[in-house]
Short mmCIF file of C-alpha atoms in Angstrom, two decimals:
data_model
loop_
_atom_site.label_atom_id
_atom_site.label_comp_id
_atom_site.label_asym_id
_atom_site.label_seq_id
_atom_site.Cartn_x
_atom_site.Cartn_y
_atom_site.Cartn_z
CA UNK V 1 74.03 116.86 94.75
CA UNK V 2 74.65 116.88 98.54
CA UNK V 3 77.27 113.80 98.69
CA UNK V 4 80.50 113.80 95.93
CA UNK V 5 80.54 110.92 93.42
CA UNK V 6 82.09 107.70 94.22
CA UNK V 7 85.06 109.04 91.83
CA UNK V 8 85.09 111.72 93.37
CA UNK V 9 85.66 110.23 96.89
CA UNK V 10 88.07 108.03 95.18
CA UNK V 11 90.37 111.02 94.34
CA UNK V 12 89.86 113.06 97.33
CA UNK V 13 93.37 114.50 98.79
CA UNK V 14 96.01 116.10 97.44
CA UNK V 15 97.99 114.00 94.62
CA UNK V 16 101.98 114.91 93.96
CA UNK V 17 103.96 113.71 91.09
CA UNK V 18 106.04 115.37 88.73
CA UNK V 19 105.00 114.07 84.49
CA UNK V 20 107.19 114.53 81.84
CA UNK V 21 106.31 116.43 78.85
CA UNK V 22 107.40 114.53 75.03
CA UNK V 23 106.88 116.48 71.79
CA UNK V 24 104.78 114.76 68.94
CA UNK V 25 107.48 112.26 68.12
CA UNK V 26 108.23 110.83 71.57
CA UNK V 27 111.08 113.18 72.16
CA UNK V 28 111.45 113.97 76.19
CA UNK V 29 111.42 118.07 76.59
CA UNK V 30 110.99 118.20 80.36
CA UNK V 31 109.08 118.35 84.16
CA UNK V 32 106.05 119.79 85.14
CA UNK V 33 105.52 120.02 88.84
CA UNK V 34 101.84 119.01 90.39
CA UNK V 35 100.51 119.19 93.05
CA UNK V 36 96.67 118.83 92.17
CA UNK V 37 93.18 118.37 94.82
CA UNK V 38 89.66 118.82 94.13
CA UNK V 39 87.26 119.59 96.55
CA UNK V 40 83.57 119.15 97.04
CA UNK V 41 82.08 122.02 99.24
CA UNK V 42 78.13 123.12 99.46
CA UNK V 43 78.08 120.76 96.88
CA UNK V 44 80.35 122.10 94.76
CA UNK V 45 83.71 120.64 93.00
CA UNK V 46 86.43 122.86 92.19
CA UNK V 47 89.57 121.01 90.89
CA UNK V 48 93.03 123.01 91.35
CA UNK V 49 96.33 122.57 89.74
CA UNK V 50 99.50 124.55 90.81
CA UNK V 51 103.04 124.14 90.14
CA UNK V 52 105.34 124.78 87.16
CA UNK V 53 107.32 123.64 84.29
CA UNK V 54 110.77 122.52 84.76
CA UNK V 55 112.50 122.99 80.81
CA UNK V 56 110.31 121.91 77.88
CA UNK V 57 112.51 122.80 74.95
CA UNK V 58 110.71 124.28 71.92
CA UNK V 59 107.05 123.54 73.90
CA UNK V 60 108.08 125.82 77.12
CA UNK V 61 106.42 128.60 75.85
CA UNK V 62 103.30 127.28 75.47
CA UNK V 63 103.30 124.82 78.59
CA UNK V 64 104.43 127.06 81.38
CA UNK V 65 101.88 129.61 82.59
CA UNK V 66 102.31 132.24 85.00
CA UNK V 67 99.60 131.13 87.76
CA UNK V 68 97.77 128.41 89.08
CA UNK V 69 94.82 126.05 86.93
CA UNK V 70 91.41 126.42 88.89
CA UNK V 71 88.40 124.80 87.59
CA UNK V 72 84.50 123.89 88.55
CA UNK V 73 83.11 120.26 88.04
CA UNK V 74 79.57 119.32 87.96
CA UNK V 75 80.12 115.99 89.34
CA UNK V 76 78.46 112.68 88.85
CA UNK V 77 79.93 109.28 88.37
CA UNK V 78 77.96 109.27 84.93
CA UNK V 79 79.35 112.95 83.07
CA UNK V 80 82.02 115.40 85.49
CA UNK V 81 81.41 118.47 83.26
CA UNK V 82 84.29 120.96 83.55
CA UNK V 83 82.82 124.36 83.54
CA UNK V 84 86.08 126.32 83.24
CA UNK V 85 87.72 129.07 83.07
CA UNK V 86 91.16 127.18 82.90
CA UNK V 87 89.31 123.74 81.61
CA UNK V 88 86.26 123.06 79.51
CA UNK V 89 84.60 119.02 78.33
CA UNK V 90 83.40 116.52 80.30
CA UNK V 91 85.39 113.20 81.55
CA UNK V 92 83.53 109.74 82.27
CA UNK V 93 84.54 107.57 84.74
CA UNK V 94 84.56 103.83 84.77
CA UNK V 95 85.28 102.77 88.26
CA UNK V 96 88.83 103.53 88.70
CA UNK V 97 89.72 104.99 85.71
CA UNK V 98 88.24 108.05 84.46
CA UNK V 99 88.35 109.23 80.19
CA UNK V 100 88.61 112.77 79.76
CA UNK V 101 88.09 115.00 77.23
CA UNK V 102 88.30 118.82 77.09
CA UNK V 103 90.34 122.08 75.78
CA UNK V 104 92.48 124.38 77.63
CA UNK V 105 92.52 127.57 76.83
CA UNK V 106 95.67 128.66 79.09
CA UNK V 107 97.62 125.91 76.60
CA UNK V 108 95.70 125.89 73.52
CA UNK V 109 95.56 122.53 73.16
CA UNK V 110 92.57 119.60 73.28
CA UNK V 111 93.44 117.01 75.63
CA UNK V 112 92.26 113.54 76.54
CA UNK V 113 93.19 112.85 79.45
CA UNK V 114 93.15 109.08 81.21
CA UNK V 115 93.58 108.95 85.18
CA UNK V 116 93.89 105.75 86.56
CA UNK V 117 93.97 104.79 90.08
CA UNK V 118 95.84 101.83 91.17
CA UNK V 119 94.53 98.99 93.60
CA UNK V 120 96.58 99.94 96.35
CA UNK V 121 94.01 103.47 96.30
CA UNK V 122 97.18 106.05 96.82
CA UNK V 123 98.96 105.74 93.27
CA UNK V 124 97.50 107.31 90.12
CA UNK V 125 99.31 106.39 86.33
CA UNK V 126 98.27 110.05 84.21
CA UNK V 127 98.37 111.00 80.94
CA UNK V 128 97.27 113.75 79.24
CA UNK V 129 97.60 113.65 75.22
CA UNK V 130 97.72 116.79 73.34
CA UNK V 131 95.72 117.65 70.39
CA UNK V 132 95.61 120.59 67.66
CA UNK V 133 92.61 119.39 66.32
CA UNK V 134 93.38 116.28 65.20
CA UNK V 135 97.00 116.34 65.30
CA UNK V 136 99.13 115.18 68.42
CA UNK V 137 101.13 117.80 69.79
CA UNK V 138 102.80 116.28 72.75
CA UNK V 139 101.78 114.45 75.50
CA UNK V 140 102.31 114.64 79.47
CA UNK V 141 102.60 111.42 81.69
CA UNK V 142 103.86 110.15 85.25
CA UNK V 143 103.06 108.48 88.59
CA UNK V 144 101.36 110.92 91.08
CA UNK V 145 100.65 109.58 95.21
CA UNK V 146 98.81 111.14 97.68
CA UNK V 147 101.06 109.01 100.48
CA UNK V 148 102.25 112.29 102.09
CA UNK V 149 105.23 109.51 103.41
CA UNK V 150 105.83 108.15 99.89
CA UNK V 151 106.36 111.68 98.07
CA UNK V 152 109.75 112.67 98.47
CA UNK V 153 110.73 108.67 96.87
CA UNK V 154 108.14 109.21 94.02
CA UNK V 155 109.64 112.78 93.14
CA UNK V 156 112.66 111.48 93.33
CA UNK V 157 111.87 108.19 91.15
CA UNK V 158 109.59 110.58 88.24
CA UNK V 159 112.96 112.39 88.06
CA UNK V 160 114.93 109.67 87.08
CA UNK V 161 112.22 107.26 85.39
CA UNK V 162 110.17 109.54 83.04
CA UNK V 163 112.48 110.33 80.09
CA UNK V 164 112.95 106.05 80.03
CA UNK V 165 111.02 104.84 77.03
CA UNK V 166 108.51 102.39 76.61
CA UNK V 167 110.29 98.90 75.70
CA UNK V 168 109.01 95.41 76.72
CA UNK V 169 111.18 92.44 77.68
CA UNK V 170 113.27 91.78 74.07
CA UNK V 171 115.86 88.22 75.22
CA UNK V 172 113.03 87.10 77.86
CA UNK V 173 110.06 85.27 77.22
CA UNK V 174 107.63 85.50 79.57
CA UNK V 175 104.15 86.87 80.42
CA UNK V 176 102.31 89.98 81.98
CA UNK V 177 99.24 88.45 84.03
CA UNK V 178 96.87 89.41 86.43
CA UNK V 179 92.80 90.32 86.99
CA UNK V 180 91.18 93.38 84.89
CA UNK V 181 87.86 94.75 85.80
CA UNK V 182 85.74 95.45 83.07
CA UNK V 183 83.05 98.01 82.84
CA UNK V 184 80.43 98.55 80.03
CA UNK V 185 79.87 101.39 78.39
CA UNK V 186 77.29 102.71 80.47
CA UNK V 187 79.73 102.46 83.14
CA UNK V 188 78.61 99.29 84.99
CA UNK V 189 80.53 96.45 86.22
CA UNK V 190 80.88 93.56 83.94
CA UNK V 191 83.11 91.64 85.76
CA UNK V 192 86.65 90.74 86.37
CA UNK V 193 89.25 89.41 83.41
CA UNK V 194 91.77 87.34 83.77
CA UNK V 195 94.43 88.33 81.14
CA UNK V 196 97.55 87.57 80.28
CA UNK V 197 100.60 89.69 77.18
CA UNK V 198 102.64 86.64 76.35
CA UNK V 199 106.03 87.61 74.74
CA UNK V 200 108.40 85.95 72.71
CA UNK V 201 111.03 87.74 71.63
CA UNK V 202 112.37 87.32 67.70
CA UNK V 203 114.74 89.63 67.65
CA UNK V 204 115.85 92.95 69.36
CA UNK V 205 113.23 95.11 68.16
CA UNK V 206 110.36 92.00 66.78
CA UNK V 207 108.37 90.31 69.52
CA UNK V 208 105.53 87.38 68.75
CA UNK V 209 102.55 88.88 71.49
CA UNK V 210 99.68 86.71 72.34
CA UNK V 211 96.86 88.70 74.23
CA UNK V 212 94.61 86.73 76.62
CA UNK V 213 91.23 87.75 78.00
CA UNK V 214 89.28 85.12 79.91
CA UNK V 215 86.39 85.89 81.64
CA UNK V 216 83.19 88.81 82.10
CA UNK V 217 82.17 87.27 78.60
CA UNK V 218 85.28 88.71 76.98
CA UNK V 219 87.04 85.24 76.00
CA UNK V 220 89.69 85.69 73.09
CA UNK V 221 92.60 85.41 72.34
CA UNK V 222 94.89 87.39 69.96
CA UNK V 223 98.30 86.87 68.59
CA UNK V 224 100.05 89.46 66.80
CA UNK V 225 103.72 90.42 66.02
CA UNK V 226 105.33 93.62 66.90
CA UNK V 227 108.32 95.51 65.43
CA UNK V 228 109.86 98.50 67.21
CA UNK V 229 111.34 101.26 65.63
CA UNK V 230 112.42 104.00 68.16
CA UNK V 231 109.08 105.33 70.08
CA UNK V 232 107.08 103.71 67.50
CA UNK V 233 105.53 100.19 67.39
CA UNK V 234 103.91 98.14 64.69
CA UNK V 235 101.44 94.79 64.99
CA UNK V 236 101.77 93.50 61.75
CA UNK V 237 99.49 90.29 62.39
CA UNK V 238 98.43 87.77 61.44
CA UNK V 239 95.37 88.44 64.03
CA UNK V 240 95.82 92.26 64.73
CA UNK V 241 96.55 95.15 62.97
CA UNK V 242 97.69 98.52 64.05
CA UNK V 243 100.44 100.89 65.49
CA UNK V 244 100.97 102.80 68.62
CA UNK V 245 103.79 105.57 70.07
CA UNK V 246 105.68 105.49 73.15
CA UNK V 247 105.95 108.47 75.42
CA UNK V 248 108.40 108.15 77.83
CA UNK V 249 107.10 104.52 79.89
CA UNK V 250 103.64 105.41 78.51
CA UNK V 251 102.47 103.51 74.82
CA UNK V 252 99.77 104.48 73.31
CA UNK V 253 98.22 102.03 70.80
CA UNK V 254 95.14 101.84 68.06
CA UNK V 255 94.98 97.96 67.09
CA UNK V 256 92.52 96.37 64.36
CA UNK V 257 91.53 93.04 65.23
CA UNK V 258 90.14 90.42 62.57
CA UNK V 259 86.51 90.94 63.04
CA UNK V 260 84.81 94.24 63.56
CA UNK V 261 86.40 94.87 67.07
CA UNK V 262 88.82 97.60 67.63
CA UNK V 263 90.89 98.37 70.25
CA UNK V 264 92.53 102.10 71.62
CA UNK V 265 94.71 101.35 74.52
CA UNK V 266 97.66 102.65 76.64
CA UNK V 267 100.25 100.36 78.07
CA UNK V 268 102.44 102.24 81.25
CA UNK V 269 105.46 100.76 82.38
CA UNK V 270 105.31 102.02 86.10
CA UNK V 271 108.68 100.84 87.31
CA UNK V 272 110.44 100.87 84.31
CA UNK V 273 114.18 103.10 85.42
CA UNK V 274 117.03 103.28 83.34
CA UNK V 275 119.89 100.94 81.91
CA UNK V 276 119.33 97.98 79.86
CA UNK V 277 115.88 96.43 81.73
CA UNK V 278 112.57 96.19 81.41
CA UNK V 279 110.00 97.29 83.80
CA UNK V 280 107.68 94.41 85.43
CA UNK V 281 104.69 96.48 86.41
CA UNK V 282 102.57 97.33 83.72
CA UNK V 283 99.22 99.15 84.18
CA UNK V 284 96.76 99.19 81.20
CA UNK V 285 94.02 100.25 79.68
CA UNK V 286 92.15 99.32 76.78
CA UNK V 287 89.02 100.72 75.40
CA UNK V 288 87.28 98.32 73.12
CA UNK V 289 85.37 98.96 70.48
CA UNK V 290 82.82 97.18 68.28
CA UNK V 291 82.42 98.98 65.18
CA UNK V 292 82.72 102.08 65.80
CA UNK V 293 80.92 101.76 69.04
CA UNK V 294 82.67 101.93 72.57
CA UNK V 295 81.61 98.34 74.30
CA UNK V 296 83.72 98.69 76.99
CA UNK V 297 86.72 99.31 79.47
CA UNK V 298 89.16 97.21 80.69
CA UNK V 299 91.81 98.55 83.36
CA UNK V 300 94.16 97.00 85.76
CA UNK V 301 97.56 96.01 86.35
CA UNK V 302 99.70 93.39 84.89
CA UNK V 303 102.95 91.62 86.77
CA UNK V 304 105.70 90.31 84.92
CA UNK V 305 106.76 86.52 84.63
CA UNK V 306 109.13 84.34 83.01
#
């Protein structure tokens, strides 16, 4: 390949942020600071990773390492294969978002990791969630920029926003809207979405949620209520079934709808900060599933409005 991907060029730079790391349960442990770049040279990628973990509790020992990550990339907008020797699987991107999977050896741990790059092109929402096989181990997530002039406020606002947990508007009703692009499975442009999380709040912790999609051939509508209990959330229906479990701003979700679809998705609450609020930025991703086949990808970023 003589000319990077088009995800590549779309995460060219050097990216700073500073994720939080949560046990299994939710549980903030600590930092890890990133700075993070991947070049394409003679037509090859290497991706680099250097910084260090700030705390971590009972998972320091097997998060902090004592040197840099360095990895190649065969890249390609349909497969990036990561050849190692800190980082081996493959990721798939789907315009701005990119789904990977892979093992570290350095951490022992499987990890599927979900980059997504906002509109404005400079601001990425990541999470990494940890596996032992099939069992979560922890999870890392945050805001990274590559603004050099906008990373001394997002430091600063990782620092005090990443331990706040995931929790939705609960005396406000109101709805996050916006447009969603949504790609196929074989990674082409469908089209854009126009969707729309109503909320009506019950109680403190039970919330009646209508989900809108219009648009791209995706037009249905799903309403579904939720129950919180700590980091964990419940649909209980009547049109959707499931459960997800908040990291920090980040909630990840499996949801059952009526028919055969399925959903996997994680909800981010950018600008959620702490006290008793609600963030109104919230930048998702759902993968949707028919059967057990992946369909499709739908990624973008919601406003708040009441």
């Amino acid at each position: 390949m003589s000319e990077p991907s088009t995800w590549q060029k779309r995460i060219a730079g050097e990216w700073h942020g500073r994720p939080s790391l949560f046990d299994h349960a939710g549980t903030w442990c600590g930092f890890e600071e990133i700075r993070r770049s991947s070049d394409f040279v003679d037509g090859v990628t290497t991706y680099r990773m250097d910084g260090g973990l700030v705390g971590g509790g009972p998972l320091a020992g097997q998060f902090r390492l004592g040197a840099p990550f360095s990895f190649g990339v065969v890249d390609s907008d349909q497969n990036r294969v990561y050849t190692g020797p800190d980082f081996f699987g493959t990721g798939q991107p789907y315009g701005s978002f990119v789904d990977s999977h892979y093992y570290g050896p350095g951490w022992q741990v499987d990890l599927n990791t979900w980059n997504q790059v906002l509109p404005d092109g400079d601001t990425q929402v990541y999470s990494s969630v940890l596996y032992q096989g099939w069992a979560v181990v922890g999870c890392f997530n945050g805001v990274y920029t590559r603004e050099p002039s906008k990373v001394d406020d997002l430091i600063a606002a990782e620092t005090r926003n990443g331990p706040v947990p995931y929790i939705l508007p609960t005396k406000e009703a109101g709805a996050f809207t916006g447009d969603l692009e949504l790609w196929s499975a074989d990674q082409k442009l469908r089209g854009t979405v126009s969707a729309s999380i109503a909320l009506e709040p019950i109680d403190l912790l039970r919330t009646r949620r209508t989900i809108t999609w219009q648009g791209a051939g995706l037009d249905r509508s799903v309403a579904v209520e939720t129950r919180r209990d700590g980091n964990r959330l419940f649909f209980e229906g009547p049109q959707a079934w499931g459960n997800a479990i908040g990291f920090g701003r980040a909630s990840f979700q499996s949801l059952h709808l009526t028919d055969v679809w399925k959903i996997k998705g994680r909800e981010f609450s950018i600008d959620a900060a702490p006290g008793m609020s609600a963030g109104r930025q919230l930048a998702v991703v759902y993968e949707l599933f028919d059967g057990g086949n992946l369909d499709s990808v739908l990624h973008g970023l919601l406003e708040w409005t009441s």
